[in-house]
Structure formats: C-alpha cells, structure tokens
Coordinates of C-alpha atoms and ligand atoms in Angstrom, one line a residue:
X9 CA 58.9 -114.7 34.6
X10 CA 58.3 -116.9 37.9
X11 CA 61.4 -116.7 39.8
X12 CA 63.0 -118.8 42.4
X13 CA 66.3 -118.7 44.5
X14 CA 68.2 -122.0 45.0
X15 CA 71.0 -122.0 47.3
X16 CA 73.9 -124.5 47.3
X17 CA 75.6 -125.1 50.7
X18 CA 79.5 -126.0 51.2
X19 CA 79.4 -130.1 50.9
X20 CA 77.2 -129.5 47.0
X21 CA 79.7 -127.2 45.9
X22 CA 82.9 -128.8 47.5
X23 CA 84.4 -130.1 44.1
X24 CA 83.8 -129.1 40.3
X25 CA 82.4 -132.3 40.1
X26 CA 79.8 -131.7 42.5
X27 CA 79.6 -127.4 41.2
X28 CA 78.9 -129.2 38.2
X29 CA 75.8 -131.3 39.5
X30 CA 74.0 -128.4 41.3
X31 CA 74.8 -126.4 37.5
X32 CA 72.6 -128.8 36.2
X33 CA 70.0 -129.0 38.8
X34 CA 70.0 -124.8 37.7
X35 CA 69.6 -125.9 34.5
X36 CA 66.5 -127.9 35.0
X37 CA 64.7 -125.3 36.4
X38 CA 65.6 -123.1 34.0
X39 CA 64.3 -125.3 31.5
X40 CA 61.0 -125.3 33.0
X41 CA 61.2 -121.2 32.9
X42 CA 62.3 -119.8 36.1
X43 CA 64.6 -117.0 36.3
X44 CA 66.7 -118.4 39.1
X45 CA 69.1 -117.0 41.7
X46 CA 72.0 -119.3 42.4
X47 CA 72.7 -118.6 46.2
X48 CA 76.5 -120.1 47.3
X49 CA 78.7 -121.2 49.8
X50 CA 82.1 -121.1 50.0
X51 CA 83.4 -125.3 49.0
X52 CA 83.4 -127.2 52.0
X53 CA 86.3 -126.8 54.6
X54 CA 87.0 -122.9 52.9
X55 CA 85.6 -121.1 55.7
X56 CA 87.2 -122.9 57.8
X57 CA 90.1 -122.6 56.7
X58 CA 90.3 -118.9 55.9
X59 CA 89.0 -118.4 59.9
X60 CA 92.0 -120.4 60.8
X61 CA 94.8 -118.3 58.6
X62 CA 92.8 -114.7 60.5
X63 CA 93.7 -116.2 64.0
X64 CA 97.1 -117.6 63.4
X65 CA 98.1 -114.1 61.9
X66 CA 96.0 -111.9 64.5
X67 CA 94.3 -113.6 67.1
X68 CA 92.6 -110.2 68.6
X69 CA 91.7 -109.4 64.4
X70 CA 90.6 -106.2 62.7
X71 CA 87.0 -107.6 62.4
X72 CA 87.1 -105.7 58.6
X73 CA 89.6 -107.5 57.7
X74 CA 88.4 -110.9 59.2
X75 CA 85.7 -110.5 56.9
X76 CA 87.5 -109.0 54.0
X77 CA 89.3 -112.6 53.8
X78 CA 86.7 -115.2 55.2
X79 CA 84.2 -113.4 52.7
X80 CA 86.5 -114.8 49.7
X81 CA 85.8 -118.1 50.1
X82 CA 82.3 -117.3 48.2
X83 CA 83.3 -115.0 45.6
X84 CA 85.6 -118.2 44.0
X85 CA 82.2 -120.4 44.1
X86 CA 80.0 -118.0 42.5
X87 CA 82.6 -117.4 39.8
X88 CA 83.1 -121.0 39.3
X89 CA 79.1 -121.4 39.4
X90 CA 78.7 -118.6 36.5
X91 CA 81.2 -120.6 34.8
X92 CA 80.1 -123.9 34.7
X93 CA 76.7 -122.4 33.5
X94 CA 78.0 -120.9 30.8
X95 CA 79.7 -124.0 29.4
X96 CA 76.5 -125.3 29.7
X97 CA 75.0 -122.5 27.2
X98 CA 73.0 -121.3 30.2
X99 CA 73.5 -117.5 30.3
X100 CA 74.5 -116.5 34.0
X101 CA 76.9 -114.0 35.6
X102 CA 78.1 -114.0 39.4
X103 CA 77.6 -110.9 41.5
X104 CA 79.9 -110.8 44.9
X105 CA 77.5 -108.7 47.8
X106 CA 79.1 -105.4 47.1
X107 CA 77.9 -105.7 43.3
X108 CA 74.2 -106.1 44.2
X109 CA 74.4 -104.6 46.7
X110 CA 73.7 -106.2 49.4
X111 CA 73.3 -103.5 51.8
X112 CA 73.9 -104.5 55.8
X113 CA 74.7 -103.4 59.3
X114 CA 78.4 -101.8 60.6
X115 CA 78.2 -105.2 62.8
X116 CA 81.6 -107.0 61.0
X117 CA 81.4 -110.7 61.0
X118 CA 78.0 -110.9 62.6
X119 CA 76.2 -108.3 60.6
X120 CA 72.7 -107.8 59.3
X121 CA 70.9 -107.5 56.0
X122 CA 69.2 -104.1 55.7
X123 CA 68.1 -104.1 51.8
X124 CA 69.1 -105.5 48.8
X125 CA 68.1 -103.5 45.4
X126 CA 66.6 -105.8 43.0
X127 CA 67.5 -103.4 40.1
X128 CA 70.5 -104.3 39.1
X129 CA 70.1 -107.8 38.7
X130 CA 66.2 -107.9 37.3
X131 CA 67.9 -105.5 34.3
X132 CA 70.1 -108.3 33.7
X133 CA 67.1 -110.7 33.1
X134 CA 65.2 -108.7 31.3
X135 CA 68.1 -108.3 28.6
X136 CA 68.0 -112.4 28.7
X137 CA 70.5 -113.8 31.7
X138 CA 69.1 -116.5 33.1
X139 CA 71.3 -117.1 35.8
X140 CA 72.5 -114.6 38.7
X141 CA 74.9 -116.4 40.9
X142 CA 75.0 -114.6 44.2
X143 CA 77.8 -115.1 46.7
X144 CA 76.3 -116.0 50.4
X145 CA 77.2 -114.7 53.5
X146 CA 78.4 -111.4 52.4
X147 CA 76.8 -108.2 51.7
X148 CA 78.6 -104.5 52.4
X149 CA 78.6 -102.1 54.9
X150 CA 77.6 -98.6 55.8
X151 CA 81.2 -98.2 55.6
X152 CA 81.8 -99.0 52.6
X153 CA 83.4 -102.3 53.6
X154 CA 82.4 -106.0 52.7
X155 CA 80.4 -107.5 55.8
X156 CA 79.6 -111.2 56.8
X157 CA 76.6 -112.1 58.3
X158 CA 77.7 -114.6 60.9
X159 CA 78.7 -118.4 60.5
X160 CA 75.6 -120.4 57.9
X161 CA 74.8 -116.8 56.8
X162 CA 74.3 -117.9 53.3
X163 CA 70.7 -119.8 54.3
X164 CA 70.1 -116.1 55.4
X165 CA 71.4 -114.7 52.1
X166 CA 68.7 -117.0 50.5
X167 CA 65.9 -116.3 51.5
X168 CA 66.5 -112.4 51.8
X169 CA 67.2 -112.9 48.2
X170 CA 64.0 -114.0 48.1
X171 CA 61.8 -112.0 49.9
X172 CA 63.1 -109.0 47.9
X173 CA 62.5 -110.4 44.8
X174 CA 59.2 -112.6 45.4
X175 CA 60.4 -115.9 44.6
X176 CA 57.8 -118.6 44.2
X177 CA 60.3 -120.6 46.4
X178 CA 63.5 -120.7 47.8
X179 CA 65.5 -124.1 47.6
X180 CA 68.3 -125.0 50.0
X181 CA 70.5 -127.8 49.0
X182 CA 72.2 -129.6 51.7
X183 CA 73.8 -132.6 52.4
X184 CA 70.8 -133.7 54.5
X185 CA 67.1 -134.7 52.5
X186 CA 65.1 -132.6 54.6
X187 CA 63.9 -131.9 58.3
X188 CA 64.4 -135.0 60.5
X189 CA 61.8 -135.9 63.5
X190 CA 64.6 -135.9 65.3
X191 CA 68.7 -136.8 64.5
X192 CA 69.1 -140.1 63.1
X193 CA 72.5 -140.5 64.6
X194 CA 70.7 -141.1 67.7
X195 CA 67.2 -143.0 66.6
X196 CA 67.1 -145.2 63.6
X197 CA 63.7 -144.5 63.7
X198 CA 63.8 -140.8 62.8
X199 CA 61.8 -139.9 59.8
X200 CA 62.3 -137.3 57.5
X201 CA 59.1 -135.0 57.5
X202 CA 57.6 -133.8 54.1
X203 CA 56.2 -130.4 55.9
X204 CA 57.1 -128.6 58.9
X205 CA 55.7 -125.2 60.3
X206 CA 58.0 -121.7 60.5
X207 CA 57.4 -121.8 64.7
X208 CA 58.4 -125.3 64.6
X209 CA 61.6 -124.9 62.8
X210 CA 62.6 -122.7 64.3
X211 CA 62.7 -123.8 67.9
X212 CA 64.0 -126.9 66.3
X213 CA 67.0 -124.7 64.7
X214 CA 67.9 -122.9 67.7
X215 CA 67.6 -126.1 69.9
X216 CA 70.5 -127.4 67.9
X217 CA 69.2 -129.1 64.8
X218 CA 71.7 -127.4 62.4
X219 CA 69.7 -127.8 59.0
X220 CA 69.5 -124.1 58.6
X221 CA 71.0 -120.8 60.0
X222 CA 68.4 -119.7 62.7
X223 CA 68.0 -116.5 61.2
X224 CA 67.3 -117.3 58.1
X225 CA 64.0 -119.3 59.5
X226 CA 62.9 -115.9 61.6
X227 CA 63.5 -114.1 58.0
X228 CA 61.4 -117.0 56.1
X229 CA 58.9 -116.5 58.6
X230 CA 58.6 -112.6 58.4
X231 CA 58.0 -112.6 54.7
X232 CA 56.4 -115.8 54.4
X233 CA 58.8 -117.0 51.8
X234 CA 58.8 -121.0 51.1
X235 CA 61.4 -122.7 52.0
X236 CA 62.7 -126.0 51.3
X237 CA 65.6 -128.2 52.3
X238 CA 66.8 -130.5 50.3
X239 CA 69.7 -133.3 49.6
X240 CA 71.5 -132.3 46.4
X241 CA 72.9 -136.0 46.3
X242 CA 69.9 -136.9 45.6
X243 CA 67.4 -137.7 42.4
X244 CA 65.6 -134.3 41.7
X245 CA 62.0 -134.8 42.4
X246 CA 60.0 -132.0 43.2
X247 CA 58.1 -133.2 46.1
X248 CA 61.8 -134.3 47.5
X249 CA 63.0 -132.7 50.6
X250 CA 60.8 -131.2 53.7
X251 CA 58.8 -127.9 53.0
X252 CA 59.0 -124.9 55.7
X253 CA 56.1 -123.1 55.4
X254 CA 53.3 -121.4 57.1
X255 CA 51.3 -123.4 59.3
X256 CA 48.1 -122.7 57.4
X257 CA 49.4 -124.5 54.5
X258 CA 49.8 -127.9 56.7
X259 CA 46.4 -129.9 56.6
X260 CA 46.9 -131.9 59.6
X261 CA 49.1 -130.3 62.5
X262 CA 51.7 -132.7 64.3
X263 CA 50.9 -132.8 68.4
X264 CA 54.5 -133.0 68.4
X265 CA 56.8 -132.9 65.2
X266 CA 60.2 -133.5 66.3
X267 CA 62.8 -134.1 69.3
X268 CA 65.8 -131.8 70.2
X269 CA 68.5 -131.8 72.1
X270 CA 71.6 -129.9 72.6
X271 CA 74.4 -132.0 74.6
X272 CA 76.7 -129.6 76.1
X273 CA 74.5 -127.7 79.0
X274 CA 75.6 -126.8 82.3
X275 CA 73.2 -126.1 85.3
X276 CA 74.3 -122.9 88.0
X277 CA 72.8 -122.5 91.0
X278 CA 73.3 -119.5 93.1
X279 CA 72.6 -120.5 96.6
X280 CA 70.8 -118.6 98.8
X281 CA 70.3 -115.3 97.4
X282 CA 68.4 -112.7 99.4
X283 CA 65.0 -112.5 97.7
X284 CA 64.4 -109.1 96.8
X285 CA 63.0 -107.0 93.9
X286 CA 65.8 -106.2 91.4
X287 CA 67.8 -109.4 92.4
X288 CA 67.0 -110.9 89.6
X289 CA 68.4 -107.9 87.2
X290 CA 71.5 -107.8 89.3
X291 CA 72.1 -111.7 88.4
X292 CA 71.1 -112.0 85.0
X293 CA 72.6 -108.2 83.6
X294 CA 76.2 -109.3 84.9
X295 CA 76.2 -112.2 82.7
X296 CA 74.8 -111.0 79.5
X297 CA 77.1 -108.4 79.9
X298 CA 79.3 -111.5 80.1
X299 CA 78.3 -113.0 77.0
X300 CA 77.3 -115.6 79.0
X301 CA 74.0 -117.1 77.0
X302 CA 71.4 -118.1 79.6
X303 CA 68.8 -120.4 78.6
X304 CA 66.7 -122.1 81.5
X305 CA 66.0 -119.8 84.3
X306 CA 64.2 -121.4 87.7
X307 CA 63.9 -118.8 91.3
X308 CA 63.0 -121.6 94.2
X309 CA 60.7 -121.1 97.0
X310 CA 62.5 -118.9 99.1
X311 CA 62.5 -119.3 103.0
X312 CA 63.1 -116.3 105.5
X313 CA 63.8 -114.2 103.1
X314 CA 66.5 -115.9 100.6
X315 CA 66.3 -118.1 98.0
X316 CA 68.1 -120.3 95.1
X317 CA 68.6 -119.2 91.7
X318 CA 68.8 -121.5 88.9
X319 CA 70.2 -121.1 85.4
X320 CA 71.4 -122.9 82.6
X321 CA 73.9 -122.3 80.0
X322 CA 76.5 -124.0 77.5
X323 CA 79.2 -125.9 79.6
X324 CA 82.2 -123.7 77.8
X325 CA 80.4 -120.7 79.3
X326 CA 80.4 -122.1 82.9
X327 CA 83.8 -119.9 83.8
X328 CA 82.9 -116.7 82.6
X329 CA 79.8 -116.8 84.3
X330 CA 81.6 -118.1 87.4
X331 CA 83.6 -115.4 87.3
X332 CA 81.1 -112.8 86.2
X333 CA 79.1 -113.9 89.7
X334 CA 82.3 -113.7 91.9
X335 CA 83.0 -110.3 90.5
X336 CA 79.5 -108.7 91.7
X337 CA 79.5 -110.1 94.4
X338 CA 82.6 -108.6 95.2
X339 CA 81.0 -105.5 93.8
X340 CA 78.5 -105.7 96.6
X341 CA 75.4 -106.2 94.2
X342 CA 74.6 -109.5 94.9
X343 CA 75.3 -111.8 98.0
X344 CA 75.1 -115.5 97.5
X345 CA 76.6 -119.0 100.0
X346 CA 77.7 -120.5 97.6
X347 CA 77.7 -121.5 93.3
X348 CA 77.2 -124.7 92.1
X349 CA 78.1 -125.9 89.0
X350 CA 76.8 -129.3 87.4
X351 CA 78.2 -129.8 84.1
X352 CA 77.2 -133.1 83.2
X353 CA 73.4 -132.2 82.1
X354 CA 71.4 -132.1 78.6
X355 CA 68.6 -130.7 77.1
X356 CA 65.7 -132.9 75.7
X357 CA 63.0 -130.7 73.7
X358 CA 59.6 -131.7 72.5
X359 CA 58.3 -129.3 69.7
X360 CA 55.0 -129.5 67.5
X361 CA 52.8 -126.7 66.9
X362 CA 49.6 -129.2 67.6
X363 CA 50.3 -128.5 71.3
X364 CA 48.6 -125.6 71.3
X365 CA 45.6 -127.0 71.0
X366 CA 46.2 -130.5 73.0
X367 CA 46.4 -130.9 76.7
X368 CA 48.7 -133.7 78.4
X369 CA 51.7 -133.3 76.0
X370 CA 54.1 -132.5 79.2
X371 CA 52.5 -134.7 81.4
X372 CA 53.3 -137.5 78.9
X373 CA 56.6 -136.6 77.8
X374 CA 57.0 -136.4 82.4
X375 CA 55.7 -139.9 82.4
X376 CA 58.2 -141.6 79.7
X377 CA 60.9 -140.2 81.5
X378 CA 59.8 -141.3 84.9
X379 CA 59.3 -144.7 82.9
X380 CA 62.9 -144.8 82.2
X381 CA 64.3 -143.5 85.3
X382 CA 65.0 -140.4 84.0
X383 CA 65.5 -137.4 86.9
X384 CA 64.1 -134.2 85.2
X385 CA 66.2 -131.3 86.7
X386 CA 65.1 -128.2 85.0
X387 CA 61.2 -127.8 82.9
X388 CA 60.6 -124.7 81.1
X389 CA 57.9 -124.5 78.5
X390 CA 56.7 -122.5 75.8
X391 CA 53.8 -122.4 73.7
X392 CA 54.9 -125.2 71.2
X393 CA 58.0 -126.7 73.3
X394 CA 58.7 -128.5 76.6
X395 CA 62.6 -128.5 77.0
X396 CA 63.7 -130.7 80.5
X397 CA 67.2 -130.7 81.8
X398 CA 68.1 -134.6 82.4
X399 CA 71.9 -136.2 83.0
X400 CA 73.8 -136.3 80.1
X401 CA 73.8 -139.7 80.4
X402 CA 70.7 -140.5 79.7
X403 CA 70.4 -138.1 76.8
X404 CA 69.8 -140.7 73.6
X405 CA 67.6 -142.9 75.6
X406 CA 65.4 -139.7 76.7
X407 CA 64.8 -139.2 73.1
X408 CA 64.6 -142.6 71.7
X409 CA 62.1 -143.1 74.1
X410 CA 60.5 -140.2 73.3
X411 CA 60.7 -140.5 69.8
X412 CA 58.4 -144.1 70.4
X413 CA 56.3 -142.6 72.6
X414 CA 54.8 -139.7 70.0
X415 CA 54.8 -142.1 67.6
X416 CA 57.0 -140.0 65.6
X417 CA 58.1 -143.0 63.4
X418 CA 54.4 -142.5 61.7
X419 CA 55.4 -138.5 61.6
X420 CA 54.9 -137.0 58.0
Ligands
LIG507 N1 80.7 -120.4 54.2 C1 80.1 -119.8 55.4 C2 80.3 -120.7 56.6 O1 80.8 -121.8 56.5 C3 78.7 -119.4 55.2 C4 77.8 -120.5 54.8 O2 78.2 -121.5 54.3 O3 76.6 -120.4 55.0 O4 79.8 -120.4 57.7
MG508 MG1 74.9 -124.2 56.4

C-alpha cells in the first residue's frame, strides 16, 4: 500500500470542529488507498500554556519533567484524532512516542530523533488499520523518559515519520497555503510559490520565515522526502499548497525565490582589538560559551597592529554578550577600547538557488538599496543568499523594494 504521512499543526486541530475537518481530509486520502500517518500538534495555545504552568511552579525546572507535562498537550490530540476517525468508520488508533517508539537523544526539551521502528505500526496495517495517529514532538529517551524535540518539533516528527517508512509524501497542514516569496504582512505583492528547493527553504526557515521547524527541512533534505505545506482552511486540491523538494525536480530555477528578514538584530563592535592569530577564537568561544548566537561576523582593516571586530546577533542577546566580552577581558584574554552596541538594525536576505549560476544578483540587490537611500551596514553571502544589515527603519521598504525589483510578483 502507497503510504503518506500528513501532519496537522496547532491552529487545524485547535477545536473538534476543526479535528473533525482534518479527520476528513484523512479520510479522503484513505479513500484513494493510502495507508496514512496522522502526525499532531498539541490544539493551539496548549503548549503554551503547559510551558507557562512548568515556570510558574519551577522556574529553574527538572527538564524531565518539563517535558513529561509540555509533551501532554499531543497525546489529548492524537486520542481525539483516533477518535473522530473511528466515528467516521475509518479504522485508526493513536500511538503517544514512547508506544512507537520513537527513540531520541538524553537532550530533554531539545532532543533528537535517533530511530523510529516501523514494526509495530506496519503490523497494525497489515491486519487492516488504516489510520496511525502519531503524537508530534515527543519521542523517549535513552533513559527511559518521554523527550521533546524542541519548540515546532512536530514538522520534525513528520517527516522522520516519513523517511522511516518511505512515504510517497509528507503533508503539513498549516494555517498558511504554502511558501510565500516573501511575508505578505509586509508586501501585498508576495506570492505564494507552487515549488521551492530544500537549500532554499531552508535558509528561508532559519532567516525567520516560520512555515516549518528548521530541522525538519535539514531532515527532508537528507532523505529526500517530499514535502508540502499546505492551508487546511482550504479546498483540498492536490496541486494546493507549495512543494519542497529537490532542486532537480524544479524545471526552471528562481534567480531569486524569496525575501527574508528577521527584525530584532543587534550589531557589536569591538573596537580596536590587537590583530593577532587566535584573537579571533578568544572573541567568538566566550560567547558561544555564552549562548550568545552570532550570525554576521566582519574583522576590519586593521592599522598598526589592531583592528575592529564586528558581529551581529539578536538584540535580547546584546547583555550577555556584553558581559561575556567584559568578563575576558578582565580575564586578560582579549583587550579591546571600547564595545559598541547598535540595536536598532535588521536583516534583509535574498535567497534563490538560480544564483549560483547568475552573476550581478548582489550588485543589484546593492543598487535598489542605494536607490532608496538605504545604508548597508553589514554584507555576508553565501552560495544561494546575500543577507545585508540596514536600519530597522527601513526594513519593509528594503524588501518591498526588493520584492519589485526581482520581479517576485511573477515568482511561481
Ligand atoms: N506543540 C508544540 C509546540 O507548540 C510542537 C508543535 O506544534 O510542533 O511547539
Ligand atoms: Mg509549527
């Protein structure tokens, strides 16, 4: 039997109402003759609110026991799933991660899948159940214990679901069509795209374009497993949504696919730092040891011997790695004049896979900010992105214009 995995995030599974249209959606594909996996979220808000109950009753938590409670919120949809199945004559049981199981890393409330055993449930098919319903987000440790994998997790839950069991795809239901050229909040003219590339996504995920769990992209990518996002407000159509996929199964390649940007960015500078070998190692080791997440990194021309350093990083990171810089320096490992702080920046992000093979995407995306008055702060650049620091200020206009200017409005 052709399998496929369709997963159901918080808003689609928020009321019984709305358990009950996703049910049916099952249903149709069943019909057709898929085995499906039912992937779900806790109903909208649950998380949430379980994450708020672990902090007001231990704000330094037991980690086990955070996700001993914040797992729950999942087991009460997948039950209710399996439930509304059944009324529906559709044979279908729920599984929490432990059943499966869904085997992970010691690492509590961020941990990692490690194997899931397709035994268990493919029995269950083969004596007739149509339906598994899988709780997200959860699996079970090498101690024994019931693990999360980190906040979205159940996007990651999906499509580990089905790699292991070779689904022909894997469906995520959101409250979102699809993959947007870039966030319609900000440009009316943002259009949804029918196909994006893995690469493409996910620099798009991790530059703040929340569709999916990052991780669950890197997974997709690994195991070339289909992916595709899709409203569950909507009709069912089965060209509906946007389609992650390998590159090779795009015809024609986007220069530039979509526009990201991530608001809250602060830029450091460390001025004048003696320009040495290792100088480097002994900025940037202090704060990851921090847990200070540095993104942009820029060493100036240095002169007589010292030079600035130039980093960027969220702005509710900007104490710690204040403080992580005063702290070696009082160490003695580093000597700088002086930090600077400017917390008022924001990243703007071109990404499109097509750029690897076209010249003159950065010196055009340069150019429409120079045309707007934009002051570019920061550049770094990889293969398929060009990310610029600009004031925060200017933030929507840098991608509206943009947005034009790649004629992403004709973007499919
Ligand atoms: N319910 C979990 C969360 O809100 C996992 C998920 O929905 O993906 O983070
Ligand atoms: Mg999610």
């Amino acid at each position: 039997m052709p399998l496929l995995v369709m997963k159901f995030g918080g808003t689609s599974v928020a009321t019984l109402d709305r358990i009950r249209r996703a049910a049916k959606r099952v249903g149709v594909e069943v019909a057709k003759g898929y085995d499906v996996i039912v992937i779900v979220s806790a109903m909208a808000g649950e998380t949430n609110k379980l994450v708020g109950l672990v902090n007001e009753t231990s704000p330094l938590f037991d980690a086990r026991e955070y996700d001993a409670i914040v797992s729950s919120g999942e087991n009460v949809t997948a039950g209710l799933m399996a439930l509304t199945l059944q009324e529906m004559d559709v044979p279908a049981r729920s599984w929490q991660g432990w059943q499966v199981p869904i085997k992970t890393t010691n690492a509590h409330a961020a941990a990692r899948i490690v194997e899931i055993p397709t035994d268990n449930i493919s029995a269950k098919f083969a004596e007739g159940m149509q339906v598994a319903v899988v709780a997200g987000f959860q699996g079970i440790g090498p101690d024994g214990r019931v693990t999360t994998l980190g906040r979205g997790g159940s996007d990651t839950t999906a499509v580990a679901f089905a790699a292991a069991f070779g689904a022909e795809r894997c469906d995520i239901y959101t409250d979102v069509d699809g993959v947007y050229t870039t966030d319609p909040r900000i440009c009316e003219k943002a259009r949804k795209l029918d196909k994006i590339a893995f690469e493409e996504m996910l620099e798009l995920a991790s530059l703040g374009a929340k569709v999916l769990q990052t991780r669950s992209v890197e997974l997709a990518m690994r195991y070339n497993v289909k992916l595709r996002v899709l409203s569950s407000f909507e009709e069912m159509d089965d060209a509906a949504g946007t389609l992650v996929c390998d590159e090779d199964e795009i015809m024609e390649l986007n220069v530039v696919s979509g526009v990201a940007y991530s608001r809250d960015e602060a830029k450091m500078t460390l001025i004048s730092v003696a320009d040495r070998p290792g100088i480097a190692a002994a900025i940037f080791g202090p704060l990851s040891e921090a847990g200070v997440n540095v993104d942009m990194i820029v060493q100036n021309i240095s002169e007589e011997g010292r030079t600035d350093m130039t980093f960027s990083c969220p702005t509710d990171q900007v104490k710690r790695a204040e403080k992580a810089m005063a702290d070696a320096k009082a160490a003695g490992a580093i000597n700088f004049h002086d930090i600077v702080a400017d917390t008022g920046v924001a990243k703007v992000s071109v990404v499109g896979i097509g750029m690897r093979s076209h010249a003159g995407v950065a010196a055009k995306m340069f150019k429409v900010l120079s045309d707007e008055g934009i002051n570019i702060k920061v550049i770094t650049t990889s293969e398929i992105k060009i990310s610029v620091l600009i004031d925060r200020k200017y933030m929507e206009l840098a991608v509206q214009a943009l947005h034009d200017a790649f004629e992403l409005e004709k973007a499919a």
